[in-house]
Every structure is written in C-alpha cells, then in structure tokens.
Amino acid sequence: MEHLKIASDNYVAFTFFIGTMAMMAASVFFFFELSNTSQKWRTSVLVSGLITFIAAVHYYYMRGYNLETGESPTFFRYVDWILTVPLMCVEFYLITKKAGAKIGLLWKLIFASLVMLITGYIGEVLDPTQSVLWGVISGAAYFYIAYLIWFGEVAKLSQTAGPQVAKATRILAWFVLVGWAIYPLGYILGTEGGLFGMKLVADKAAALHAMDIVYNIADAINKIGFGLVIYALSRNED
Ligand SMILES: *C/C=C(C)/C=C/C=C(C)/C=C/C1=C(C)CCCC1(C)C
C-alpha cells in the first residue's frame, strides 16, 4: 500500500487534519466536563459534545478521503451538517425552554436548516450550473433562522429567561450571523454556476480547495465556539 503523507504545502489536507484533532479534543472536553456540570445544564453541554463528536467522526473520514483522492468529500460534509446543524437548533430550544419555548419553535428551526442544507447540496452537486438560484433559496432559509434568533421567538424568549441566558443567546446569535455567513462564501468560491467563484479562482481544482479550506475553518469556529458559549453559560448560571 502506498504511504500517504501530507505535503507541507497541502493546506487542504492540513486543515482536515487539524479539524479532526480539534473536534476530538473538544468532544473529550465536553464529555468529561459533564460530571461537574449542574443538572440544569447537563443536556445542553452533552449536546455540545455530540455536535463536536459527530464532526470528529466525519472529519476523520473526510481527512482520509481527501488525502487518498485529493478530492472534496462533499457528500460526507453535508451528512455531517445535516446531523449537526439541527443539533445546534436543539441548543437554542434547550436554553429558551425554561422561558417557555414550545416544541414548534424547534421544528421551525430544524425545518429551515434542512431547507438551507438540502438546497445547498443541490446547488453544489446535483444542479451546479444553477448554483446561484439554489444558493439564493438556501440563503433565504438561512436568513429566516437568523431572523428567529435575532428578532423572533428565540430572541423574545431569551429576554425573559434571565440575564445570563439573554447574554449567551446574543453571543450565539452573532455566531449565526457572522460565523455561519462564512459558509456561503465557501459555496460562492467553489461552485461553477457561481457569481464569481470559478472565475475568480484559477481552475476548478483550486476553487474546490479554497472551498474546503473555508468550510473547515468555519466548522472549527462554529462547532467548537458554539459549544464553548453553552459551556460558559453552564458555569455562569447554576
Ligand atoms: C457545523 C456546521 C454548520 C454550522 C454549517 C452551517 C452551514 C451553513 C450556514 C450553510 C449555508 C449555505 C448558504 C446560506 C447558501 C449556500 C449554501 C450553503 C449550504 C453553504
């Protein structure tokens, strides 16, 4: 069997490697901290650990796939997102539940996130010449989620759930507005029907590499950062 090694200028493989390591370390941290987390916040911290753990398993696979083939592991990227983004919706539901959030709110968030991700996948893989159209539909679902969190039910409920929950929700809202906005940038860089993506980057392979690096950085910020905000909330409010 050929011995695969990461060339020192292979930034894509490098970010997959670091991503795997970071997700694993974060999962160990969240899981071990469960035993000294108050009952009230245990489920939330557990979900933070599940998010990074699911990502760790996918990153381990994607890292190997990319190293062996040099290609983008798009399918498993989306499998990961389809599992982890709804879990982030669960986090919003759990922290506002004490203020009276209804299960319907969770379904709204999950439904919008599925629309966002499925249309994104169609634009990247199934119908790439129409990637702008699919990207716009996906973006609309994304803005709806951001709306619910900034101004809609999530925002309103968080105001009545005490100052710490309000503060944490505001930080998480920034993650959704700024951290999640990195993903459409990767999409624009890497899809061919795109705005300027394939025209801006030298060739198709370079465009896909740029997309992977952007997605890998975004995942590390959003999954681990998001979990740490929940963790900090569990320490500040007990
Ligand atoms: C852990 C993974 C996360 C938080 C993934 C989030 C993904 C997005 C916010 C993706 C959004 C997209 C658009 C808003 C338009 C273009 C297509 C997507 C799917 C990249």
Short mmCIF file of C-alpha atoms and ligand atoms in Angstrom, two decimals:
data_model
loop_
_atom_site.label_atom_id
_atom_site.label_comp_id
_atom_site.label_asym_id
_atom_site.label_seq_id
_atom_site.Cartn_x
_atom_site.Cartn_y
_atom_site.Cartn_z
CA MET A 1 0.00 0.00 0.00
CA GLU A 2 1.17 3.46 -0.85
CA HIS A 3 2.29 5.53 2.08
CA LEU A 4 0.34 8.75 2.19
CA LYS A 5 1.84 11.83 3.67
CA ILE A 6 0.72 15.43 3.86
CA ALA A 7 2.93 17.65 1.70
CA SER A 8 3.98 20.79 3.57
CA ASP A 9 2.10 23.00 1.08
CA ASN A 10 -1.09 20.91 1.12
CA TYR A 11 -3.26 23.29 3.15
CA VAL A 12 -6.46 21.42 2.42
CA ALA A 13 -5.16 18.18 3.93
CA PHE A 14 -3.64 20.14 6.79
CA THR A 15 -6.92 21.81 7.74
CA PHE A 16 -8.71 18.46 7.58
CA PHE A 17 -6.09 17.05 9.96
CA ILE A 18 -6.24 19.96 12.41
CA GLY A 19 -10.05 19.92 12.17
CA THR A 20 -10.14 16.24 13.16
CA MET A 21 -7.85 16.83 16.11
CA ALA A 22 -9.74 19.91 17.31
CA MET A 23 -13.14 18.19 17.12
CA MET A 24 -11.81 15.17 19.03
CA ALA A 25 -10.24 17.32 21.74
CA ALA A 26 -13.39 19.42 22.11
CA SER A 27 -15.54 16.28 22.43
CA VAL A 28 -13.34 14.82 25.15
CA PHE A 29 -13.51 18.15 26.96
CA PHE A 30 -17.30 18.48 26.82
CA PHE A 31 -17.91 14.85 27.77
CA PHE A 32 -15.54 14.90 30.72
CA GLU A 33 -16.93 18.19 32.00
CA LEU A 34 -20.41 16.67 32.17
CA SER A 35 -19.70 15.16 35.56
CA ASN A 36 -19.14 18.58 37.09
CA THR A 37 -21.96 20.36 35.28
CA SER A 38 -25.14 21.15 37.19
CA GLN A 39 -28.18 19.03 36.38
CA LYS A 40 -29.92 22.00 34.78
CA TRP A 41 -27.31 22.42 32.04
CA ARG A 42 -26.17 18.84 31.58
CA THR A 43 -28.23 18.13 28.48
CA SER A 44 -27.03 21.32 26.80
CA VAL A 45 -23.36 20.52 27.42
CA LEU A 46 -23.98 16.92 26.29
CA VAL A 47 -25.41 18.23 23.00
CA SER A 48 -22.30 20.44 22.58
CA GLY A 49 -20.21 17.28 22.89
CA LEU A 50 -22.42 15.36 20.46
CA ILE A 51 -22.01 18.12 17.86
CA THR A 52 -18.20 18.04 18.02
CA PHE A 53 -18.15 14.23 18.30
CA ILE A 54 -20.26 13.74 15.17
CA ALA A 55 -17.98 16.24 13.43
CA ALA A 56 -14.86 14.41 14.69
CA VAL A 57 -16.04 11.14 13.15
CA HIS A 58 -16.86 12.85 9.84
CA TYR A 59 -13.59 14.78 9.86
CA TYR A 60 -11.64 11.60 10.45
CA TYR A 61 -13.28 10.11 7.40
CA MET A 62 -13.04 13.27 5.27
CA ARG A 63 -9.37 13.70 6.16
CA GLY A 64 -8.57 10.20 4.88
CA TYR A 65 -10.75 10.57 1.81
CA ASN A 66 -9.14 13.88 0.85
CA LEU A 67 -5.62 12.58 1.46
CA GLU A 68 -6.16 9.49 -0.68
CA THR A 69 -8.11 11.02 -3.56
CA GLY A 70 -7.20 14.73 -3.40
CA GLU A 71 -10.92 15.42 -3.84
CA SER A 72 -13.59 17.24 -1.86
CA PRO A 73 -15.60 14.97 0.43
CA THR A 74 -18.77 16.92 -0.34
CA PHE A 75 -21.24 14.15 0.40
CA PHE A 76 -19.94 13.46 3.90
CA ARG A 77 -19.58 17.18 4.53
CA TYR A 78 -23.33 17.51 4.04
CA VAL A 79 -24.12 14.37 6.05
CA ASP A 80 -22.20 15.98 8.92
CA TRP A 81 -24.08 19.29 8.56
CA ILE A 82 -27.47 17.59 8.33
CA LEU A 83 -26.80 15.98 11.69
CA THR A 84 -25.02 18.81 13.49
CA VAL A 85 -26.95 21.92 12.40
CA PRO A 86 -30.28 20.56 13.70
CA LEU A 87 -28.46 19.80 16.97
CA MET A 88 -27.48 23.46 17.14
CA CYS A 89 -31.19 24.24 16.77
CA VAL A 90 -31.76 21.90 19.73
CA GLU A 91 -29.31 24.04 21.74
CA PHE A 92 -31.38 27.16 21.08
CA TYR A 93 -34.51 25.30 22.05
CA LEU A 94 -32.98 23.92 25.27
CA ILE A 95 -31.74 27.26 26.54
CA THR A 96 -35.06 29.02 25.84
CA LYS A 97 -37.20 26.11 27.03
CA LYS A 98 -37.02 27.30 30.63
CA ALA A 99 -38.59 30.54 29.45
CA GLY A 100 -41.43 28.63 27.82
CA ALA A 101 -40.22 27.71 24.31
CA LYS A 102 -42.63 25.33 22.58
CA ILE A 103 -41.58 22.30 20.58
CA GLY A 104 -42.99 24.03 17.48
CA LEU A 105 -40.12 26.51 17.63
CA LEU A 106 -37.63 23.65 17.46
CA TRP A 107 -39.37 22.18 14.41
CA LYS A 108 -39.36 25.57 12.68
CA LEU A 109 -35.61 25.92 13.21
CA ILE A 110 -34.93 22.35 12.13
CA PHE A 111 -37.13 22.63 9.05
CA ALA A 112 -35.44 25.86 7.95
CA SER A 113 -31.99 24.36 8.48
CA LEU A 114 -32.89 21.30 6.39
CA VAL A 115 -34.14 23.53 3.56
CA MET A 116 -30.91 25.54 3.81
CA LEU A 117 -28.70 22.45 3.61
CA ILE A 118 -30.63 20.38 1.06
CA THR A 119 -30.84 23.27 -1.42
CA GLY A 120 -27.13 23.94 -0.82
CA TYR A 121 -26.34 20.32 -1.67
CA ILE A 122 -28.44 20.50 -4.83
CA GLY A 123 -26.53 23.63 -5.87
CA GLU A 124 -23.14 22.07 -5.17
CA VAL A 125 -23.66 18.57 -6.50
CA LEU A 126 -26.91 17.85 -8.32
CA ASP A 127 -27.53 21.03 -10.32
CA PRO A 128 -24.29 23.04 -10.18
CA THR A 129 -24.99 25.15 -13.26
CA GLN A 130 -27.91 26.66 -11.29
CA SER A 131 -25.87 27.15 -8.14
CA VAL A 132 -26.83 30.82 -7.84
CA LEU A 133 -30.54 30.00 -7.77
CA TRP A 134 -30.10 27.22 -5.19
CA GLY A 135 -27.77 29.41 -3.18
CA VAL A 136 -30.42 32.15 -3.03
CA ILE A 137 -33.09 29.71 -1.79
CA SER A 138 -30.65 28.34 0.76
CA GLY A 139 -29.77 31.89 1.79
CA ALA A 140 -33.44 32.73 2.36
CA ALA A 141 -33.77 29.81 4.78
CA TYR A 142 -30.58 30.97 6.48
CA PHE A 143 -31.94 34.50 6.92
CA TYR A 144 -35.15 33.09 8.38
CA ILE A 145 -33.12 31.22 11.03
CA ALA A 146 -31.09 34.37 11.76
CA TYR A 147 -34.37 36.34 12.00
CA LEU A 148 -35.87 33.91 14.55
CA ILE A 149 -32.73 34.12 16.64
CA TRP A 150 -32.16 37.87 16.42
CA PHE A 151 -35.69 39.26 16.46
CA GLY A 152 -38.18 36.39 16.55
CA GLU A 153 -39.25 33.88 19.16
CA VAL A 154 -35.77 32.85 20.27
CA ALA A 155 -34.77 36.46 20.95
CA LYS A 156 -38.01 37.24 22.81
CA LEU A 157 -37.91 34.12 24.97
CA SER A 158 -34.24 34.61 25.82
CA GLN A 159 -35.07 38.07 27.22
CA THR A 160 -37.37 36.54 29.82
CA ALA A 161 -35.02 33.68 30.72
CA GLY A 162 -32.66 35.73 32.86
CA PRO A 163 -29.62 37.87 32.07
CA GLN A 164 -27.15 35.02 31.55
CA VAL A 165 -29.35 33.21 29.04
CA ALA A 166 -30.03 36.51 27.26
CA LYS A 167 -26.33 37.22 27.04
CA ALA A 168 -25.44 33.72 25.80
CA THR A 169 -28.21 33.85 23.21
CA ARG A 170 -26.87 37.16 21.95
CA ILE A 171 -23.39 35.68 21.51
CA LEU A 172 -24.81 32.62 19.75
CA ALA A 173 -26.83 34.96 17.52
CA TRP A 174 -23.53 36.55 16.45
CA PHE A 175 -22.19 33.10 15.65
CA VAL A 176 -25.18 32.52 13.38
CA LEU A 177 -24.92 35.93 11.71
CA VAL A 178 -21.15 36.10 11.23
CA GLY A 179 -19.79 32.58 11.74
CA TRP A 180 -22.43 30.90 9.57
CA ALA A 181 -22.04 33.56 6.87
CA ILE A 182 -18.59 32.10 6.13
CA TYR A 183 -20.28 29.06 4.52
CA PRO A 184 -21.94 30.90 1.63
CA LEU A 185 -18.51 32.41 0.91
CA GLY A 186 -17.06 28.92 0.51
CA TYR A 187 -20.02 27.99 -1.67
CA ILE A 188 -19.53 31.02 -3.91
CA LEU A 189 -15.83 30.21 -4.27
CA GLY A 190 -16.37 26.58 -5.11
CA THR A 191 -19.46 26.32 -7.32
CA GLU A 192 -19.30 26.71 -11.05
CA GLY A 193 -22.64 28.31 -11.85
CA GLY A 194 -21.43 30.81 -9.33
CA LEU A 195 -21.25 34.51 -9.03
CA PHE A 196 -17.52 34.83 -9.44
CA GLY A 197 -16.19 31.64 -7.83
CA MET A 198 -14.79 29.58 -10.65
CA LYS A 199 -13.85 32.75 -12.49
CA LEU A 200 -12.01 34.24 -9.55
CA VAL A 201 -10.03 31.14 -8.65
CA ALA A 202 -7.53 29.76 -11.18
CA ASP A 203 -9.21 26.46 -12.03
CA LYS A 204 -11.77 24.01 -10.82
CA ALA A 205 -9.39 22.11 -8.53
CA ALA A 206 -8.16 25.34 -6.92
CA ALA A 207 -11.74 26.51 -6.45
CA LEU A 208 -12.65 23.30 -4.64
CA HIS A 209 -9.54 23.54 -2.47
CA ALA A 210 -10.46 27.10 -1.49
CA MET A 211 -13.97 25.93 -0.64
CA ASP A 212 -12.72 23.10 1.58
CA ILE A 213 -10.36 25.37 3.50
CA VAL A 214 -13.12 27.94 4.07
CA TYR A 215 -15.59 25.25 5.22
CA ASN A 216 -13.01 23.66 7.54
CA ILE A 217 -12.23 26.96 9.23
CA ALA A 218 -15.92 27.78 9.56
CA ASP A 219 -16.68 24.39 11.13
CA ALA A 220 -13.98 24.77 13.76
CA ILE A 221 -15.21 28.26 14.71
CA ASN A 222 -18.87 27.39 14.74
CA LYS A 223 -18.96 23.94 16.28
CA ILE A 224 -16.34 24.40 18.98
CA GLY A 225 -17.04 28.09 19.64
CA PHE A 226 -20.77 27.50 19.86
CA GLY A 227 -20.22 24.65 22.33
CA LEU A 228 -17.94 26.79 24.47
CA VAL A 229 -20.60 29.53 24.75
CA ILE A 230 -23.03 26.91 26.07
CA TYR A 231 -20.32 25.62 28.40
CA ALA A 232 -19.64 29.13 29.72
CA LEU A 233 -23.37 29.61 30.31
CA SER A 234 -23.46 26.38 32.32
CA ARG A 235 -20.72 27.79 34.58
CA ASN A 236 -22.17 31.28 34.99
CA GLU A 237 -25.71 30.29 35.78
CA ASP A 238 -26.42 27.44 38.13
C1 LIG B 1 -21.42 22.71 11.78
C2 LIG B 1 -21.91 23.13 10.55
C3 LIG B 1 -22.57 24.31 10.30
C4 LIG B 1 -22.86 25.30 11.38
C5 LIG B 1 -22.97 24.54 8.96
C6 LIG B 1 -23.63 25.61 8.51
C7 LIG B 1 -23.90 25.75 7.13
C8 LIG B 1 -24.47 26.85 6.54
C9 LIG B 1 -24.93 28.02 7.33
C10 LIG B 1 -24.60 26.83 5.11
C11 LIG B 1 -25.21 27.78 4.38
C12 LIG B 1 -25.33 27.87 2.91
C13 LIG B 1 -25.93 29.04 2.43
C14 LIG B 1 -26.51 30.08 3.34
C15 LIG B 1 -26.02 29.34 0.97
C16 LIG B 1 -25.15 28.47 0.12
C17 LIG B 1 -25.24 27.04 0.50
C18 LIG B 1 -24.82 26.78 1.95
C19 LIG B 1 -25.43 25.41 2.30
C20 LIG B 1 -23.29 26.69 2.01
#
